[in-house]
Amino acid sequence: MPSFFATALLLSLASAAAVPSKRGSYGSNHGKSKLNIQVGDRPYYLVNDMDEGPLKQKLQKCSEGPFKTTDFVFSHRGAALQFPEHTVEGLTAARRQGAGVMECDVAFTKDKKLVCRHAQCDLHTTTNILNRTDLAAKCTTPFTPASGDTPASAKCCTSDITLADFKSLCGKMDGFNPNATTVEEYMDGTPYFRTDLYSTCGTVMTHDKYIDIVDGWGLQFTPELKTPEVDMPFDGYTQEQYAQDLINAYKNKGIDAKRVWPQSFLPDDIFYWIAKEPKFGKQAVYLDERVDTPEGYANATASLPSLAAKGVKVIAPAFFALTKLDAAGKIIPSEYAIAAKNAGLDIVAWSFDRSGWLNQGGDYYYQYVAKSVNNDGDMYTVLDVLARQVGIKGIFSDWPATVTYYANCFGLGK
């Protein structure tokens, strides 16, 4: 027995010596020429949870794959259901799960460098900046503990710090505790349906690093120009230059425009790219948040033909806006979805696997079909309508494997 353990220890040490320890090697193919796409347990759990019927039977028949990367799957902030968003680790997980289009939400630092962050001012909920006294002091609003009916607060922006400062941060799961009286309590606010298992110190990314990683994998890009939360121009930095800098990053690295899907919630950004960078503007994605109110939804639906006439090719609302219930309670395409297709617009939806349990009708993303949603398996029922009836080009997902399973089963994307 002692000799067995000694041999095992020596083999273990030899193996460890042969494996690179640098984080830069994270996500490599480990010498293989082809990546083995893995979807894990979640798709099977969802399929088993579905109501009986032809869709469930079809998805069950696809259980053994094989699975491949598909551009129907847009990685939303990496794999944010379980990994800190916009980190190398999350992006790598999304690649392993078969996402063919990778996202970087783009914000700028104090020295006007581009980095991957969902919002310009979210560092206090997505990184460890408040634990870094040297950087916390630079935040727009320092941490203030909860007191009485006043919740805890903080506001830390990428524009508060330099690129060098940003690169020294650790990514964490997005969340905060409004009842916190200490920084440690404030940072401990991960939503109940996510996990901190992989949130030890996520490797944050600059926009350039993201491009290099995704280009090395041979996949497609979808950078979103985040709406600034500071007055523009910012120290002379204009919105137009910000939009141009995003495109320049791909041009400088020789990236084919056909691989890039630039996004923005601001129509002027989309029109700028269409006019100034038409090769990239052809695939610019207008993120349509006007649908959030009934009046906005009606106005957005009516405006789709005029957007198409102005050169917009791709529209992207939250996926709730693309479905509704008929008189019998069946999920069908919405007026918005029909209008978009009639206008000749491609549709990309967001964001799948971003809700908690659906046994009480879901949340924001299921609001128009809540009466017909009563279990997690209904996610695939909704996705099926989006894919085969609405005809979406792709969908962002916080856990790409869920959509990869479906897309491979129905031969979607390429």
JSON list of N, CA and C in Angstrom, two decimals, residues 132-196:
[
{"chain": "A", "resi": 132, "resn": "ARG", "atom": "N", "xyz": [-11.12, 46.55, -2.84]},
{"chain": "A", "resi": 132, "resn": "ARG", "atom": "CA", "xyz": [-9.82, 47.14, -3.16]},
{"chain": "A", "resi": 132, "resn": "ARG", "atom": "C", "xyz": [-9.82, 48.59, -2.70]},
{"chain": "A", "resi": 133, "resn": "THR", "atom": "N", "xyz": [-9.32, 48.85, -1.54]},
{"chain": "A", "resi": 133, "resn": "THR", "atom": "CA", "xyz": [-9.40, 50.20, -0.99]},
{"chain": "A", "resi": 133, "resn": "THR", "atom": "C", "xyz": [-8.72, 51.23, -1.88]},
{"chain": "A", "resi": 134, "resn": "ASP", "atom": "N", "xyz": [-7.67, 50.81, -2.61]},
{"chain": "A", "resi": 134, "resn": "ASP", "atom": "CA", "xyz": [-6.97, 51.74, -3.49]},
{"chain": "A", "resi": 134, "resn": "ASP", "atom": "C", "xyz": [-7.86, 52.18, -4.65]},
{"chain": "A", "resi": 135, "resn": "LEU", "atom": "N", "xyz": [-8.77, 51.28, -5.10]},
{"chain": "A", "resi": 135, "resn": "LEU", "atom": "CA", "xyz": [-9.64, 51.60, -6.23]},
{"chain": "A", "resi": 135, "resn": "LEU", "atom": "C", "xyz": [-11.03, 52.04, -5.77]},
{"chain": "A", "resi": 136, "resn": "ALA", "atom": "N", "xyz": [-11.50, 51.53, -4.65]},
{"chain": "A", "resi": 136, "resn": "ALA", "atom": "CA", "xyz": [-12.82, 51.92, -4.15]},
{"chain": "A", "resi": 136, "resn": "ALA", "atom": "C", "xyz": [-12.90, 53.42, -3.92]},
{"chain": "A", "resi": 137, "resn": "ALA", "atom": "N", "xyz": [-11.78, 54.00, -3.55]},
{"chain": "A", "resi": 137, "resn": "ALA", "atom": "CA", "xyz": [-11.75, 55.45, -3.30]},
{"chain": "A", "resi": 137, "resn": "ALA", "atom": "C", "xyz": [-11.99, 56.26, -4.58]},
{"chain": "A", "resi": 138, "resn": "LYS", "atom": "N", "xyz": [-11.82, 55.63, -5.75]},
{"chain": "A", "resi": 138, "resn": "LYS", "atom": "CA", "xyz": [-12.00, 56.32, -7.02]},
{"chain": "A", "resi": 138, "resn": "LYS", "atom": "C", "xyz": [-13.44, 56.23, -7.54]},
{"chain": "A", "resi": 139, "resn": "CYS", "atom": "N", "xyz": [-14.27, 55.44, -6.88]},
{"chain": "A", "resi": 139, "resn": "CYS", "atom": "CA", "xyz": [-15.64, 55.23, -7.36]},
{"chain": "A", "resi": 139, "resn": "CYS", "atom": "C", "xyz": [-16.44, 56.52, -7.35]},
{"chain": "A", "resi": 140, "resn": "THR", "atom": "N", "xyz": [-17.36, 56.63, -8.29]},
{"chain": "A", "resi": 140, "resn": "THR", "atom": "CA", "xyz": [-18.25, 57.79, -8.36]},
{"chain": "A", "resi": 140, "resn": "THR", "atom": "C", "xyz": [-18.98, 58.00, -7.05]},
{"chain": "A", "resi": 141, "resn": "THR", "atom": "N", "xyz": [-19.51, 56.90, -6.49]},
{"chain": "A", "resi": 141, "resn": "THR", "atom": "CA", "xyz": [-20.20, 56.95, -5.20]},
{"chain": "A", "resi": 141, "resn": "THR", "atom": "C", "xyz": [-19.64, 55.84, -4.32]},
{"chain": "A", "resi": 142, "resn": "PRO", "atom": "N", "xyz": [-19.01, 56.16, -3.21]},
{"chain": "A", "resi": 142, "resn": "PRO", "atom": "CA", "xyz": [-18.46, 55.11, -2.34]},
{"chain": "A", "resi": 142, "resn": "PRO", "atom": "C", "xyz": [-19.56, 54.29, -1.70]},
{"chain": "A", "resi": 143, "resn": "PHE", "atom": "N", "xyz": [-19.17, 53.15, -1.15]},
{"chain": "A", "resi": 143, "resn": "PHE", "atom": "CA", "xyz": [-20.13, 52.28, -0.48]},
{"chain": "A", "resi": 143, "resn": "PHE", "atom": "C", "xyz": [-20.76, 53.00, 0.71]},
{"chain": "A", "resi": 144, "resn": "THR", "atom": "N", "xyz": [-22.09, 52.93, 0.76]},
{"chain": "A", "resi": 144, "resn": "THR", "atom": "CA", "xyz": [-22.84, 53.46, 1.89]},
{"chain": "A", "resi": 144, "resn": "THR", "atom": "C", "xyz": [-23.70, 52.34, 2.46]},
{"chain": "A", "resi": 145, "resn": "PRO", "atom": "N", "xyz": [-23.55, 52.01, 3.74]},
{"chain": "A", "resi": 145, "resn": "PRO", "atom": "CA", "xyz": [-24.31, 50.88, 4.31]},
{"chain": "A", "resi": 145, "resn": "PRO", "atom": "C", "xyz": [-25.80, 51.18, 4.41]},
{"chain": "A", "resi": 146, "resn": "ALA", "atom": "N", "xyz": [-26.58, 50.12, 4.48]},
{"chain": "A", "resi": 146, "resn": "ALA", "atom": "CA", "xyz": [-28.03, 50.27, 4.66]},
{"chain": "A", "resi": 146, "resn": "ALA", "atom": "C", "xyz": [-28.30, 50.89, 6.02]},
{"chain": "A", "resi": 147, "resn": "SER", "atom": "N", "xyz": [-29.35, 51.72, 6.04]},
{"chain": "A", "resi": 147, "resn": "SER", "atom": "CA", "xyz": [-29.72, 52.36, 7.29]},
{"chain": "A", "resi": 147, "resn": "SER", "atom": "C", "xyz": [-31.23, 52.60, 7.30]},
{"chain": "A", "resi": 148, "resn": "GLY", "atom": "N", "xyz": [-31.92, 51.96, 8.21]},
{"chain": "A", "resi": 148, "resn": "GLY", "atom": "CA", "xyz": [-33.36, 52.11, 8.26]},
{"chain": "A", "resi": 148, "resn": "GLY", "atom": "C", "xyz": [-33.99, 51.59, 6.98]},
{"chain": "A", "resi": 149, "resn": "ASP", "atom": "N", "xyz": [-34.78, 52.45, 6.33]},
{"chain": "A", "resi": 149, "resn": "ASP", "atom": "CA", "xyz": [-35.43, 52.07, 5.07]},
{"chain": "A", "resi": 149, "resn": "ASP", "atom": "C", "xyz": [-34.57, 52.38, 3.85]},
{"chain": "A", "resi": 150, "resn": "THR", "atom": "N", "xyz": [-33.38, 52.92, 4.07]},
{"chain": "A", "resi": 150, "resn": "THR", "atom": "CA", "xyz": [-32.50, 53.27, 2.96]},
{"chain": "A", "resi": 150, "resn": "THR", "atom": "C", "xyz": [-31.56, 52.11, 2.66]},
{"chain": "A", "resi": 151, "resn": "PRO", "atom": "N", "xyz": [-31.62, 51.56, 1.43]},
{"chain": "A", "resi": 151, "resn": "PRO", "atom": "CA", "xyz": [-30.77, 50.41, 1.11]},
{"chain": "A", "resi": 151, "resn": "PRO", "atom": "C", "xyz": [-29.31, 50.80, 0.96]},
{"chain": "A", "resi": 152, "resn": "ALA", "atom": "N", "xyz": [-28.45, 49.82, 1.06]},
{"chain": "A", "resi": 152, "resn": "ALA", "atom": "CA", "xyz": [-27.02, 50.03, 0.81]},
{"chain": "A", "resi": 152, "resn": "ALA", "atom": "C", "xyz": [-26.82, 50.45, -0.64]},
{"chain": "A", "resi": 153, "resn": "SER", "atom": "N", "xyz": [-25.77, 51.21, -0.88]},
{"chain": "A", "resi": 153, "resn": "SER", "atom": "CA", "xyz": [-25.55, 51.70, -2.24]},
{"chain": "A", "resi": 153, "resn": "SER", "atom": "C", "xyz": [-24.07, 51.89, -2.53]},
{"chain": "A", "resi": 154, "resn": "ALA", "atom": "N", "xyz": [-23.76, 51.94, -3.84]},
{"chain": "A", "resi": 154, "resn": "ALA", "atom": "CA", "xyz": [-22.41, 52.24, -4.33]},
{"chain": "A", "resi": 154, "resn": "ALA", "atom": "C", "xyz": [-22.53, 52.43, -5.83]},
{"chain": "A", "resi": 155, "resn": "LYS", "atom": "N", "xyz": [-21.57, 53.12, -6.42]},
{"chain": "A", "resi": 155, "resn": "LYS", "atom": "CA", "xyz": [-21.56, 53.28, -7.88]},
{"chain": "A", "resi": 155, "resn": "LYS", "atom": "C", "xyz": [-20.12, 53.41, -8.34]},
{"chain": "A", "resi": 156, "resn": "CYS", "atom": "N", "xyz": [-19.66, 52.39, -9.03]},
{"chain": "A", "resi": 156, "resn": "CYS", "atom": "CA", "xyz": [-18.28, 52.36, -9.52]},
{"chain": "A", "resi": 156, "resn": "CYS", "atom": "C", "xyz": [-18.30, 52.12, -11.02]},
{"chain": "A", "resi": 157, "resn": "CYS", "atom": "N", "xyz": [-17.69, 53.01, -11.77]},
{"chain": "A", "resi": 157, "resn": "CYS", "atom": "CA", "xyz": [-17.76, 52.99, -13.24]},
{"chain": "A", "resi": 157, "resn": "CYS", "atom": "C", "xyz": [-16.40, 52.70, -13.85]},
{"chain": "A", "resi": 158, "resn": "THR", "atom": "N", "xyz": [-16.43, 52.13, -15.03]},
{"chain": "A", "resi": 158, "resn": "THR", "atom": "CA", "xyz": [-15.17, 51.92, -15.76]},
{"chain": "A", "resi": 158, "resn": "THR", "atom": "C", "xyz": [-14.49, 53.26, -16.02]},
{"chain": "A", "resi": 159, "resn": "SER", "atom": "N", "xyz": [-15.29, 54.32, -16.19]},
{"chain": "A", "resi": 159, "resn": "SER", "atom": "CA", "xyz": [-14.72, 55.64, -16.46]},
{"chain": "A", "resi": 159, "resn": "SER", "atom": "C", "xyz": [-14.13, 56.28, -15.21]},
{"chain": "A", "resi": 160, "resn": "ASP", "atom": "N", "xyz": [-14.26, 55.62, -14.06]},
{"chain": "A", "resi": 160, "resn": "ASP", "atom": "CA", "xyz": [-13.64, 56.12, -12.83]},
{"chain": "A", "resi": 160, "resn": "ASP", "atom": "C", "xyz": [-12.17, 55.70, -12.73]},
{"chain": "A", "resi": 161, "resn": "ILE", "atom": "N", "xyz": [-11.80, 54.67, -13.48]},
{"chain": "A", "resi": 161, "resn": "ILE", "atom": "CA", "xyz": [-10.48, 54.06, -13.32]},
{"chain": "A", "resi": 161, "resn": "ILE", "atom": "C", "xyz": [-9.77, 53.91, -14.66]},
{"chain": "A", "resi": 162, "resn": "THR", "atom": "N", "xyz": [-8.48, 53.70, -14.62]},
{"chain": "A", "resi": 162, "resn": "THR", "atom": "CA", "xyz": [-7.69, 53.51, -15.84]},
{"chain": "A", "resi": 162, "resn": "THR", "atom": "C", "xyz": [-7.75, 52.06, -16.31]},
{"chain": "A", "resi": 163, "resn": "LEU", "atom": "N", "xyz": [-7.26, 51.84, -17.51]},
{"chain": "A", "resi": 163, "resn": "LEU", "atom": "CA", "xyz": [-7.19, 50.48, -18.03]},
{"chain": "A", "resi": 163, "resn": "LEU", "atom": "C", "xyz": [-6.35, 49.59, -17.12]},
{"chain": "A", "resi": 164, "resn": "ALA", "atom": "N", "xyz": [-5.23, 50.10, -16.65]},
{"chain": "A", "resi": 164, "resn": "ALA", "atom": "CA", "xyz": [-4.38, 49.31, -15.75]},
{"chain": "A", "resi": 164, "resn": "ALA", "atom": "C", "xyz": [-5.12, 48.94, -14.48]},
{"chain": "A", "resi": 165, "resn": "ASP", "atom": "N", "xyz": [-5.88, 49.89, -13.93]},
{"chain": "A", "resi": 165, "resn": "ASP", "atom": "CA", "xyz": [-6.69, 49.59, -12.75]},
{"chain": "A", "resi": 165, "resn": "ASP", "atom": "C", "xyz": [-7.70, 48.48, -13.05]},
{"chain": "A", "resi": 166, "resn": "PHE", "atom": "N", "xyz": [-8.38, 48.62, -14.16]},
{"chain": "A", "resi": 166, "resn": "PHE", "atom": "CA", "xyz": [-9.41, 47.65, -14.54]},
{"chain": "A", "resi": 166, "resn": "PHE", "atom": "C", "xyz": [-8.83, 46.24, -14.63]},
{"chain": "A", "resi": 167, "resn": "LYS", "atom": "N", "xyz": [-7.69, 46.11, -15.27]},
{"chain": "A", "resi": 167, "resn": "LYS", "atom": "CA", "xyz": [-7.09, 44.79, -15.49]},
{"chain": "A", "resi": 167, "resn": "LYS", "atom": "C", "xyz": [-6.68, 44.12, -14.18]},
{"chain": "A", "resi": 168, "resn": "SER", "atom": "N", "xyz": [-6.60, 44.89, -13.10]},
{"chain": "A", "resi": 168, "resn": "SER", "atom": "CA", "xyz": [-6.20, 44.31, -11.82]},
{"chain": "A", "resi": 168, "resn": "SER", "atom": "C", "xyz": [-7.39, 43.77, -11.03]},
{"chain": "A", "resi": 169, "resn": "LEU", "atom": "N", "xyz": [-8.61, 43.94, -11.54]},
{"chain": "A", "resi": 169, "resn": "LEU", "atom": "CA", "xyz": [-9.81, 43.51, -10.82]},
{"chain": "A", "resi": 169, "resn": "LEU", "atom": "C", "xyz": [-10.10, 42.02, -11.02]},
{"chain": "A", "resi": 170, "resn": "CYS", "atom": "N", "xyz": [-10.90, 41.47, -10.13]},
{"chain": "A", "resi": 170, "resn": "CYS", "atom": "CA", "xyz": [-11.45, 40.12, -10.28]},
{"chain": "A", "resi": 170, "resn": "CYS", "atom": "C", "xyz": [-12.94, 40.23, -10.59]},
{"chain": "A", "resi": 171, "resn": "GLY", "atom": "N", "xyz": [-13.41, 39.43, -11.54]},
{"chain": "A", "resi": 171, "resn": "GLY", "atom": "CA", "xyz": [-14.83, 39.37, -11.81]},
{"chain": "A", "resi": 171, "resn": "GLY", "atom": "C", "xyz": [-15.54, 38.49, -10.79]},
{"chain": "A", "resi": 172, "resn": "LYS", "atom": "N", "xyz": [-16.78, 38.88, -10.43]},
{"chain": "A", "resi": 172, "resn": "LYS", "atom": "CA", "xyz": [-17.60, 38.07, -9.54]},
{"chain": "A", "resi": 172, "resn": "LYS", "atom": "C", "xyz": [-19.00, 37.96, -10.12]},
{"chain": "A", "resi": 173, "resn": "MET", "atom": "N", "xyz": [-19.83, 37.10, -9.56]},
{"chain": "A", "resi": 173, "resn": "MET", "atom": "CA", "xyz": [-21.20, 36.99, -10.02]},
{"chain": "A", "resi": 173, "resn": "MET", "atom": "C", "xyz": [-21.93, 38.31, -9.78]},
{"chain": "A", "resi": 174, "resn": "ASP", "atom": "N", "xyz": [-22.70, 38.74, -10.76]},
{"chain": "A", "resi": 174, "resn": "ASP", "atom": "CA", "xyz": [-23.42, 40.00, -10.65]},
{"chain": "A", "resi": 174, "resn": "ASP", "atom": "C", "xyz": [-24.48, 39.92, -9.56]},
{"chain": "A", "resi": 175, "resn": "GLY", "atom": "N", "xyz": [-24.45, 40.84, -8.64]},
{"chain": "A", "resi": 175, "resn": "GLY", "atom": "CA", "xyz": [-25.44, 40.85, -7.57]},
{"chain": "A", "resi": 175, "resn": "GLY", "atom": "C", "xyz": [-24.96, 41.66, -6.38]},
{"chain": "A", "resi": 176, "resn": "PHE", "atom": "N", "xyz": [-25.91, 42.09, -5.55]},
{"chain": "A", "resi": 176, "resn": "PHE", "atom": "CA", "xyz": [-25.57, 42.81, -4.33]},
{"chain": "A", "resi": 176, "resn": "PHE", "atom": "C", "xyz": [-26.68, 42.60, -3.31]},
{"chain": "A", "resi": 177, "resn": "ASN", "atom": "N", "xyz": [-26.35, 42.85, -2.06]},
{"chain": "A", "resi": 177, "resn": "ASN", "atom": "CA", "xyz": [-27.30, 42.72, -0.96]},
{"chain": "A", "resi": 177, "resn": "ASN", "atom": "C", "xyz": [-27.71, 44.12, -0.50]},
{"chain": "A", "resi": 178, "resn": "PRO", "atom": "N", "xyz": [-28.95, 44.54, -0.77]},
{"chain": "A", "resi": 178, "resn": "PRO", "atom": "CA", "xyz": [-29.37, 45.90, -0.42]},
{"chain": "A", "resi": 178, "resn": "PRO", "atom": "C", "xyz": [-29.46, 46.14, 1.08]},
{"chain": "A", "resi": 179, "resn": "ASN", "atom": "N", "xyz": [-29.46, 45.07, 1.86]},
{"chain": "A", "resi": 179, "resn": "ASN", "atom": "CA", "xyz": [-29.56, 45.21, 3.32]},
{"chain": "A", "resi": 179, "resn": "ASN", "atom": "C", "xyz": [-28.20, 45.21, 4.01]},
{"chain": "A", "resi": 180, "resn": "ALA", "atom": "N", "xyz": [-27.14, 45.29, 3.22]},
{"chain": "A", "resi": 180, "resn": "ALA", "atom": "CA", "xyz": [-25.79, 45.15, 3.75]},
{"chain": "A", "resi": 180, "resn": "ALA", "atom": "C", "xyz": [-25.38, 46.34, 4.61]},
{"chain": "A", "resi": 181, "resn": "THR", "atom": "N", "xyz": [-24.64, 46.04, 5.65]},
{"chain": "A", "resi": 181, "resn": "THR", "atom": "CA", "xyz": [-24.04, 47.10, 6.47]},
{"chain": "A", "resi": 181, "resn": "THR", "atom": "C", "xyz": [-22.52, 47.12, 6.35]},
{"chain": "A", "resi": 182, "resn": "THR", "atom": "N", "xyz": [-21.97, 46.11, 5.61]},
{"chain": "A", "resi": 182, "resn": "THR", "atom": "CA", "xyz": [-20.54, 46.07, 5.34]},
{"chain": "A", "resi": 182, "resn": "THR", "atom": "C", "xyz": [-20.33, 45.78, 3.86]},
{"chain": "A", "resi": 183, "resn": "VAL", "atom": "N", "xyz": [-19.13, 46.07, 3.37]},
{"chain": "A", "resi": 183, "resn": "VAL", "atom": "CA", "xyz": [-18.80, 45.78, 1.97]},
{"chain": "A", "resi": 183, "resn": "VAL", "atom": "C", "xyz": [-18.94, 44.29, 1.69]},
{"chain": "A", "resi": 184, "resn": "GLU", "atom": "N", "xyz": [-18.47, 43.47, 2.63]},
{"chain": "A", "resi": 184, "resn": "GLU", "atom": "CA", "xyz": [-18.52, 42.02, 2.43]},
{"chain": "A", "resi": 184, "resn": "GLU", "atom": "C", "xyz": [-19.96, 41.55, 2.28]},
{"chain": "A", "resi": 185, "resn": "GLU", "atom": "N", "xyz": [-20.86, 42.07, 3.09]},
{"chain": "A", "resi": 185, "resn": "GLU", "atom": "CA", "xyz": [-22.27, 41.71, 2.98]},
{"chain": "A", "resi": 185, "resn": "GLU", "atom": "C", "xyz": [-22.86, 42.22, 1.66]},
{"chain": "A", "resi": 186, "resn": "TYR", "atom": "N", "xyz": [-22.48, 43.41, 1.25]},
{"chain": "A", "resi": 186, "resn": "TYR", "atom": "CA", "xyz": [-23.00, 44.01, 0.03]},
{"chain": "A", "resi": 186, "resn": "TYR", "atom": "C", "xyz": [-22.66, 43.15, -1.19]},
{"chain": "A", "resi": 187, "resn": "MET", "atom": "N", "xyz": [-21.46, 42.61, -1.21]},
{"chain": "A", "resi": 187, "resn": "MET", "atom": "CA", "xyz": [-21.00, 41.83, -2.36]},
{"chain": "A", "resi": 187, "resn": "MET", "atom": "C", "xyz": [-21.61, 40.43, -2.38]},
{"chain": "A", "resi": 188, "resn": "ASP", "atom": "N", "xyz": [-22.21, 40.02, -1.30]},
{"chain": "A", "resi": 188, "resn": "ASP", "atom": "CA", "xyz": [-22.79, 38.67, -1.19]},
{"chain": "A", "resi": 188, "resn": "ASP", "atom": "C", "xyz": [-24.27, 38.72, -1.57]},
{"chain": "A", "resi": 189, "resn": "GLY", "atom": "N", "xyz": [-24.54, 38.87, -2.88]},
{"chain": "A", "resi": 189, "resn": "GLY", "atom": "CA", "xyz": [-25.92, 39.02, -3.32]},
{"chain": "A", "resi": 189, "resn": "GLY", "atom": "C", "xyz": [-26.25, 38.24, -4.58]},
{"chain": "A", "resi": 190, "resn": "THR", "atom": "N", "xyz": [-25.57, 37.12, -4.81]},
{"chain": "A", "resi": 190, "resn": "THR", "atom": "CA", "xyz": [-25.83, 36.32, -6.00]},
{"chain": "A", "resi": 190, "resn": "THR", "atom": "C", "xyz": [-27.27, 35.81, -6.01]},
{"chain": "A", "resi": 191, "resn": "PRO", "atom": "N", "xyz": [-28.01, 35.98, -7.12]},
{"chain": "A", "resi": 191, "resn": "PRO", "atom": "CA", "xyz": [-29.40, 35.51, -7.19]},
{"chain": "A", "resi": 191, "resn": "PRO", "atom": "C", "xyz": [-29.52, 34.02, -6.87]},
{"chain": "A", "resi": 192, "resn": "TYR", "atom": "N", "xyz": [-30.66, 33.61, -6.35]},
{"chain": "A", "resi": 192, "resn": "TYR", "atom": "CA", "xyz": [-30.85, 32.25, -5.85]},
{"chain": "A", "resi": 192, "resn": "TYR", "atom": "C", "xyz": [-30.67, 31.18, -6.91]},
{"chain": "A", "resi": 193, "resn": "PHE", "atom": "N", "xyz": [-30.91, 31.50, -8.18]},
{"chain": "A", "resi": 193, "resn": "PHE", "atom": "CA", "xyz": [-30.84, 30.48, -9.22]},
{"chain": "A", "resi": 193, "resn": "PHE", "atom": "C", "xyz": [-29.47, 30.42, -9.89]},
{"chain": "A", "resi": 194, "resn": "ARG", "atom": "N", "xyz": [-28.51, 31.17, -9.39]},
{"chain": "A", "resi": 194, "resn": "ARG", "atom": "CA", "xyz": [-27.15, 31.11, -9.90]},
{"chain": "A", "resi": 194, "resn": "ARG", "atom": "C", "xyz": [-26.24, 30.51, -8.84]},
{"chain": "A", "resi": 195, "resn": "THR", "atom": "N", "xyz": [-24.94, 30.64, -9.00]},
{"chain": "A", "resi": 195, "resn": "THR", "atom": "CA", "xyz": [-24.01, 30.02, -8.06]},
{"chain": "A", "resi": 195, "resn": "THR", "atom": "C", "xyz": [-22.73, 30.82, -7.98]},
{"chain": "A", "resi": 196, "resn": "ASP", "atom": "N", "xyz": [-22.03, 30.70, -6.85]},
{"chain": "A", "resi": 196, "resn": "ASP", "atom": "CA", "xyz": [-20.70, 31.31, -6.70]},
{"chain": "A", "resi": 196, "resn": "ASP", "atom": "C", "xyz": [-19.59, 30.27, -6.84]}
]
